[in-house]
Tab-separated table of C-alpha atoms in Angstrom:
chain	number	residue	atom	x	y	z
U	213	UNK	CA	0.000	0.000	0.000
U	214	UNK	CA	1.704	3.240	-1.440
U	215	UNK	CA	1.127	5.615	1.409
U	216	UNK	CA	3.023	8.763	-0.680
U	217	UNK	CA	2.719	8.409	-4.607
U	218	UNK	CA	4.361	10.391	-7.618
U	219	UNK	CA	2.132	9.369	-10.347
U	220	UNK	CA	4.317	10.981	-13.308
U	221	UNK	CA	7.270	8.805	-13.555
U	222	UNK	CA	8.726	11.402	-15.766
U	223	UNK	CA	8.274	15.098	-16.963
U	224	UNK	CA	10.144	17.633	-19.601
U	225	UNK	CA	10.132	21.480	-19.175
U	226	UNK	CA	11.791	23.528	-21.573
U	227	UNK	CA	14.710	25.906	-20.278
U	228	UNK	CA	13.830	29.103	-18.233
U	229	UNK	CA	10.038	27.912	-17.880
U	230	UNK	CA	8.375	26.678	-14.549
U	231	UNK	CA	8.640	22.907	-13.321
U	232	UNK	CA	5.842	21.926	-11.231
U	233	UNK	CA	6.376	18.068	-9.759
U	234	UNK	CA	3.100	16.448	-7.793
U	235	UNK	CA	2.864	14.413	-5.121
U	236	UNK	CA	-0.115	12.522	-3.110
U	237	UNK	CA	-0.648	11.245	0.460
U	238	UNK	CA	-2.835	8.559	1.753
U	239	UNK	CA	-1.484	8.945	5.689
U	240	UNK	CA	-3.744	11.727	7.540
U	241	UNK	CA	-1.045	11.805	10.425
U	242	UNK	CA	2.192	13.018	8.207
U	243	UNK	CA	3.102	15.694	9.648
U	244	UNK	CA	6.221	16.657	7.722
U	245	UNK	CA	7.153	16.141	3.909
U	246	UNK	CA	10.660	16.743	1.778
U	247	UNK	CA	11.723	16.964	-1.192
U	248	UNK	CA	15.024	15.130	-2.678
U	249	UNK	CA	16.987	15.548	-5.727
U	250	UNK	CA	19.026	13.189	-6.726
U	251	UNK	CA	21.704	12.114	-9.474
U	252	UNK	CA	22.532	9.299	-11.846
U	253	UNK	CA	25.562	7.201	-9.743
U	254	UNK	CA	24.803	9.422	-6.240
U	255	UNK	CA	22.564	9.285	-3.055
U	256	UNK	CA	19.967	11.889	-2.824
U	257	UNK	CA	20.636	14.866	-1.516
U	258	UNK	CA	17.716	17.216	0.657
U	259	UNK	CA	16.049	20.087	-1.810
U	260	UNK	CA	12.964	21.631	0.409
U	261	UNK	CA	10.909	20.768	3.281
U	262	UNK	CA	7.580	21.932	4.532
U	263	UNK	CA	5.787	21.352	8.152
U	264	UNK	CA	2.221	20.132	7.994
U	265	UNK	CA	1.361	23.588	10.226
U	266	UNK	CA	2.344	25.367	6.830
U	267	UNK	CA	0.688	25.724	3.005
U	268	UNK	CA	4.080	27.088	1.119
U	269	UNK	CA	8.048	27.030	1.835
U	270	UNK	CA	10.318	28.960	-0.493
U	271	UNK	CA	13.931	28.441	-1.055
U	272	UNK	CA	15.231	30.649	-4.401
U	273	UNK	CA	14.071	29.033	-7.352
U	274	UNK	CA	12.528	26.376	-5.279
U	275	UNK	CA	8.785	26.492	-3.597
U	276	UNK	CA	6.808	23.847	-2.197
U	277	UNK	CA	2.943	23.586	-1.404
U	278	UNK	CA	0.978	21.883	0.806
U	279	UNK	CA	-2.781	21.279	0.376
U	280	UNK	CA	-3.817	19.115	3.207
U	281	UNK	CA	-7.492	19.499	2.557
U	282	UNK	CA	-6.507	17.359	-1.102
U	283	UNK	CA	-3.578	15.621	0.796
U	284	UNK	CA	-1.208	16.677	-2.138
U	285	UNK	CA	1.821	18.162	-2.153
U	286	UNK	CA	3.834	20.065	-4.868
U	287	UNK	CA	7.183	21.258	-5.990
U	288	UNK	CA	7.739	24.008	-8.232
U	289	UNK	CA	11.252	25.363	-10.154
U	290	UNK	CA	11.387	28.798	-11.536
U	291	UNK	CA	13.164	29.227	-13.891
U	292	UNK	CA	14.038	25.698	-14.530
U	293	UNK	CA	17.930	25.702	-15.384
U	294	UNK	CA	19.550	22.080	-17.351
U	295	UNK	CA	21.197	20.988	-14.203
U	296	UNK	CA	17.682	20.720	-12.448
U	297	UNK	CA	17.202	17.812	-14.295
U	298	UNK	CA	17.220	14.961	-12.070
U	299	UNK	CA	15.159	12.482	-10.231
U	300	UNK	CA	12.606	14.097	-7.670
U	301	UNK	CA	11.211	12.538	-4.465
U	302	UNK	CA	8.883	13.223	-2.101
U	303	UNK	CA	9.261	11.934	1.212
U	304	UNK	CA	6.757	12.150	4.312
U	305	UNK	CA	7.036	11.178	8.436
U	306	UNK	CA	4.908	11.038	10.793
U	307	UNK	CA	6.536	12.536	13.914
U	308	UNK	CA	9.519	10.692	13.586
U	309	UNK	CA	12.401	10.056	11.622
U	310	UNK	CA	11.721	7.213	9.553
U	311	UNK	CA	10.586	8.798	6.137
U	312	UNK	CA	7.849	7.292	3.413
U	313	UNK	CA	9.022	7.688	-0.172
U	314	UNK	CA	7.144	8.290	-3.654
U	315	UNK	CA	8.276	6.412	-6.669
U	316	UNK	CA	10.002	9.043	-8.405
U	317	UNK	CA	9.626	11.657	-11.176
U	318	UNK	CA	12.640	12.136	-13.536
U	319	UNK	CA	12.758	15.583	-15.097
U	320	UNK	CA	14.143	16.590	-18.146
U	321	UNK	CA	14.894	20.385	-18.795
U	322	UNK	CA	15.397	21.063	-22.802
U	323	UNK	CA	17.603	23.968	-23.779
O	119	UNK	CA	29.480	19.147	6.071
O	120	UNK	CA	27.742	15.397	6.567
O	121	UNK	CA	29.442	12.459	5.168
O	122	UNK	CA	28.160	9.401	4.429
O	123	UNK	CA	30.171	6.825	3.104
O	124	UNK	CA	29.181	3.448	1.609
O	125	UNK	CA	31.952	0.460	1.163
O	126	UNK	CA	31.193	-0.271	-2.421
O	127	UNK	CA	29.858	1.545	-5.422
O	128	UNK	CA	29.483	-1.309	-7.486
O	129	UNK	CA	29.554	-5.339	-6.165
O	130	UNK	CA	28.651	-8.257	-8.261
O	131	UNK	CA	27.983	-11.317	-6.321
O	132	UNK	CA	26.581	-14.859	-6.870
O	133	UNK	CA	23.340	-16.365	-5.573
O	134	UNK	CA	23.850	-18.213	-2.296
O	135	UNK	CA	26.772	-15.570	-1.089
O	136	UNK	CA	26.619	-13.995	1.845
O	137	UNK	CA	27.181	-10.360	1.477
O	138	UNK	CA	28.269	-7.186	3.166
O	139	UNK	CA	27.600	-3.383	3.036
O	140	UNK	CA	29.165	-0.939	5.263
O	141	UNK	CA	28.208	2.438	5.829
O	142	UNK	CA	29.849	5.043	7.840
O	143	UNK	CA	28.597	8.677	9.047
O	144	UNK	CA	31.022	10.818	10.454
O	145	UNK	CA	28.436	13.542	11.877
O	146	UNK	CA	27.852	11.806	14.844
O	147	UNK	CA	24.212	11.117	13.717
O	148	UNK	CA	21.821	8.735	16.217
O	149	UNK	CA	19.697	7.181	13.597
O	150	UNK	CA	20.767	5.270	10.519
O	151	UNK	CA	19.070	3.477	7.640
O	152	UNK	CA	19.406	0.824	4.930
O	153	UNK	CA	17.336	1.410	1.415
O	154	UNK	CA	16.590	-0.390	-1.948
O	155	UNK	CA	16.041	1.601	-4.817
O	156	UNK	CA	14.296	0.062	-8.006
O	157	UNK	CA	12.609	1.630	-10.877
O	158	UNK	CA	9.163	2.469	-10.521
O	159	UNK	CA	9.113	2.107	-6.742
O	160	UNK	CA	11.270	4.728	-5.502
O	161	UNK	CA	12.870	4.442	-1.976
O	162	UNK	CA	11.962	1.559	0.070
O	163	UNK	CA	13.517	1.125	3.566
O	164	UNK	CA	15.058	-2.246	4.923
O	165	UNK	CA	16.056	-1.545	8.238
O	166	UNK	CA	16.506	1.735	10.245
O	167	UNK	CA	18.607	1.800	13.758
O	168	UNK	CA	17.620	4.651	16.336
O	169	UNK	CA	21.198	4.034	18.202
O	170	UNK	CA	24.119	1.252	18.861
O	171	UNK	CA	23.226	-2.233	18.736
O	172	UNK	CA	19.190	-1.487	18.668
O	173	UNK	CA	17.744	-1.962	15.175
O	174	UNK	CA	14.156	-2.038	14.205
O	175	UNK	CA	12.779	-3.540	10.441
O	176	UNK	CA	11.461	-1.392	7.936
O	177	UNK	CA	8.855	-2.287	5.553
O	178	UNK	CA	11.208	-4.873	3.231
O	179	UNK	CA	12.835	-6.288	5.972
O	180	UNK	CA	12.849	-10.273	4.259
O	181	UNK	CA	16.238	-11.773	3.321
O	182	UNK	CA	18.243	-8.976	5.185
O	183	UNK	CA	19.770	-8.491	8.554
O	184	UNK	CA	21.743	-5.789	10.543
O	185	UNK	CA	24.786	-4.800	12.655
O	186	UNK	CA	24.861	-1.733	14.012
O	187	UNK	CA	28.136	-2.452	17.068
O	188	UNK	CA	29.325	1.441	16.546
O	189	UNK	CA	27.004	4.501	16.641
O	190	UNK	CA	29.207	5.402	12.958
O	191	UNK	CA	29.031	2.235	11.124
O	192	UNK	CA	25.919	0.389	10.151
O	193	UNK	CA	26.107	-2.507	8.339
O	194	UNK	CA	23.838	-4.372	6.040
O	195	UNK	CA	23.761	-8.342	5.488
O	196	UNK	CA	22.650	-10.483	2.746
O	197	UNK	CA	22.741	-14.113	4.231
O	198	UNK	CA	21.922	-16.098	1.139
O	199	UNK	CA	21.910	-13.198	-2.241
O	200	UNK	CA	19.390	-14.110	-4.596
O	201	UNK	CA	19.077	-12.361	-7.927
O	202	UNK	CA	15.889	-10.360	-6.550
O	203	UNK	CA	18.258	-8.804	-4.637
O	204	UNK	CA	19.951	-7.001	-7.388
O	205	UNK	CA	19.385	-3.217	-6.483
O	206	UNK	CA	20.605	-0.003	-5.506
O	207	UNK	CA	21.640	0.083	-2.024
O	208	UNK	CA	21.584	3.516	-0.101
O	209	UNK	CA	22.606	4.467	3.232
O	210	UNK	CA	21.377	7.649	5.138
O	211	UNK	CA	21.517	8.977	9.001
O	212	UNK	CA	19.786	11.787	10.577
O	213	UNK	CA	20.409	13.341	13.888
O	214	UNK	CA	17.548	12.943	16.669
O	215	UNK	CA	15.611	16.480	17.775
O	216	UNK	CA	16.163	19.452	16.592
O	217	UNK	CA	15.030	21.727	13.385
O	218	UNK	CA	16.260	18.968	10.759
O	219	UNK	CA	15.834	16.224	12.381
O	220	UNK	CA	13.552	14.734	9.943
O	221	UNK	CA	16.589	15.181	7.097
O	222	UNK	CA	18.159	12.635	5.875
O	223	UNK	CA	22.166	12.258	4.586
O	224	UNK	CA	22.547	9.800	2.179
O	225	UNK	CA	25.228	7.895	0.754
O	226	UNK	CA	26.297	7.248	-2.777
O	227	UNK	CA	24.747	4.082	-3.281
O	228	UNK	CA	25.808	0.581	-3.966
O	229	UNK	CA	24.833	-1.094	-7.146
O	230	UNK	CA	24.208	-4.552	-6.000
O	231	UNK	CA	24.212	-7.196	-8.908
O	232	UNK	CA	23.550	-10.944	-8.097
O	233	UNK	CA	24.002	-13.182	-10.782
C-alpha cells in the first residue's frame, strides 16, 4: 500500500520555464514532507521541506505547497535551469524520523 | 558538512553468497538506515537503527539483517543473495531532535548485482 505516490514517472520542461512536480498522500497523520533531488551514480541529496502547520516554503528558485485538505503536495522550479534535471522525491514522516518515499519523477529540462 | 560513506559503489555477487555493506557517518548522527532503490518504486527502507546495537525492520525487511556495534558504522547483510536482490543500495543517518531532524544524509549508493 503506497502511502506517498508520484504518479508521473517522468516530466520535460523547456529551459527558463516553470517545473511543477506532484505528489499525493494517503497517511492523515504526516506531519512533515521533503523533497530530494538526486543524481545518476549518487545518493539523494535534501532540496525543500515543509511542516504540515504550513501551506508554502520557499527556497530561491525552489517552492513547495501543501494542500492538506486534497492531501497533495507540490514542488515548483522557476526558472528551470539544465542541471535541475534529475530524479525528484517526495518523502513524508509522521513525527519521527523514519521517512515514506514516492516512486520518483525524472525531469528533463530542454535547452 | 555530513558524510556518508558506503563500502562499495558497485559489487557483483553470486546467488547463495553472503554479502556485506558498510556504511559510515562521520556527523555523529543517532539514527541510521538501509534502502533499496528500483525503478518504478522509488525508496523503500530495509532496516533503520535509532542508536548502537538497537535496530528495528522497515517495511522490506525479508532476506536482510543488521549490525549496528558502533554509533558510525551500520552494516547491512545479505545471508543467502538471490538475484531479486539485485538493487541499488543507499545508506542515510539523521540526527535525533532538533530543526532537521527529519533530514536525511545519504550515501552514494551501492549497485548490488547478483548473478
Amino acid at each position: 500500500d503506497q502511502q506517498v505516490k508520484q504518479n508521473s514517472p517522468s516530466l520535460s520542461v523547456q529551459e527558463g520555464r516553470i517545473s511543477i512536480l506532484n505528489c499525493d498522500y494517503t497517511n492523515s497523520m504526516f506531519d512533515y514532507f521533503l523533497w530530494y533531488k538526486k543524481y545518476p551514480a549518487e545518493g539523494p541529496t535534501f532540496l525543500i521541506s515543509i511542516s504540515s502547520i504550513k501551506d508554502k516554503n520557499e527556497d530561491g528558485r525552489f517552492t513547495v505547497f501543501l494542500n492538506k485538505s486534497a492531501k497533495h503536495l507540490s514542488l515548483h522550479i522557476v526558472p528551470s535551469q539544465p542541471g535541475d534535471s534529475a530524479v525528484y522525491f517526495c518523502a513524508a514522516s509522521e513525527g519521527a524520523q523514519k521517512l515514506v518515499f514516492g516512486q520518483g519523477t525524472r525531469l528533463t529540462i530542454n535547452p | 558538512d555530513v558524510k556518508v560513506t558506503q563500502s562499495s559503489r558497485y559489487l557483483v555477487k553470486r546467488t547463495g553468497e553472503k554479502v556485506f555493506l558498510e556504511c559510515v557517518q562521520d556527523m555523529d548522527h543517532e539514527n541510521m538506515f538501509w534502502y533499496r532503490q528500483d525503478p518504478g518504486l522509488g525508496l523503500r527502507l530495509i532496516y533503520f537503527s535509532y542508536d548502537v546495537k538497537m535496530k528495528e525492520k522497515g517495511d522490506i525487511p525479508e532476506g536482510y539483517s543488521v549490525s549496528r556495534e558502533k554509533k558510525e558504522r551500520f552494516s547491512l547483510i545479505l545471508e543467502s543473495a538471490s538475484t531479486n536482490q539485485t538493487s541499488m543500495y543507499l545508506c542515510a543517518s539523521s540526527l535525533t531532535g532538533g530543526l532537521h531532524s527529519y533530514e536525511q544524509y545519504f550515501g552514494p549508493g551501492t549497485r548490488l548485482t547478483v548473478t
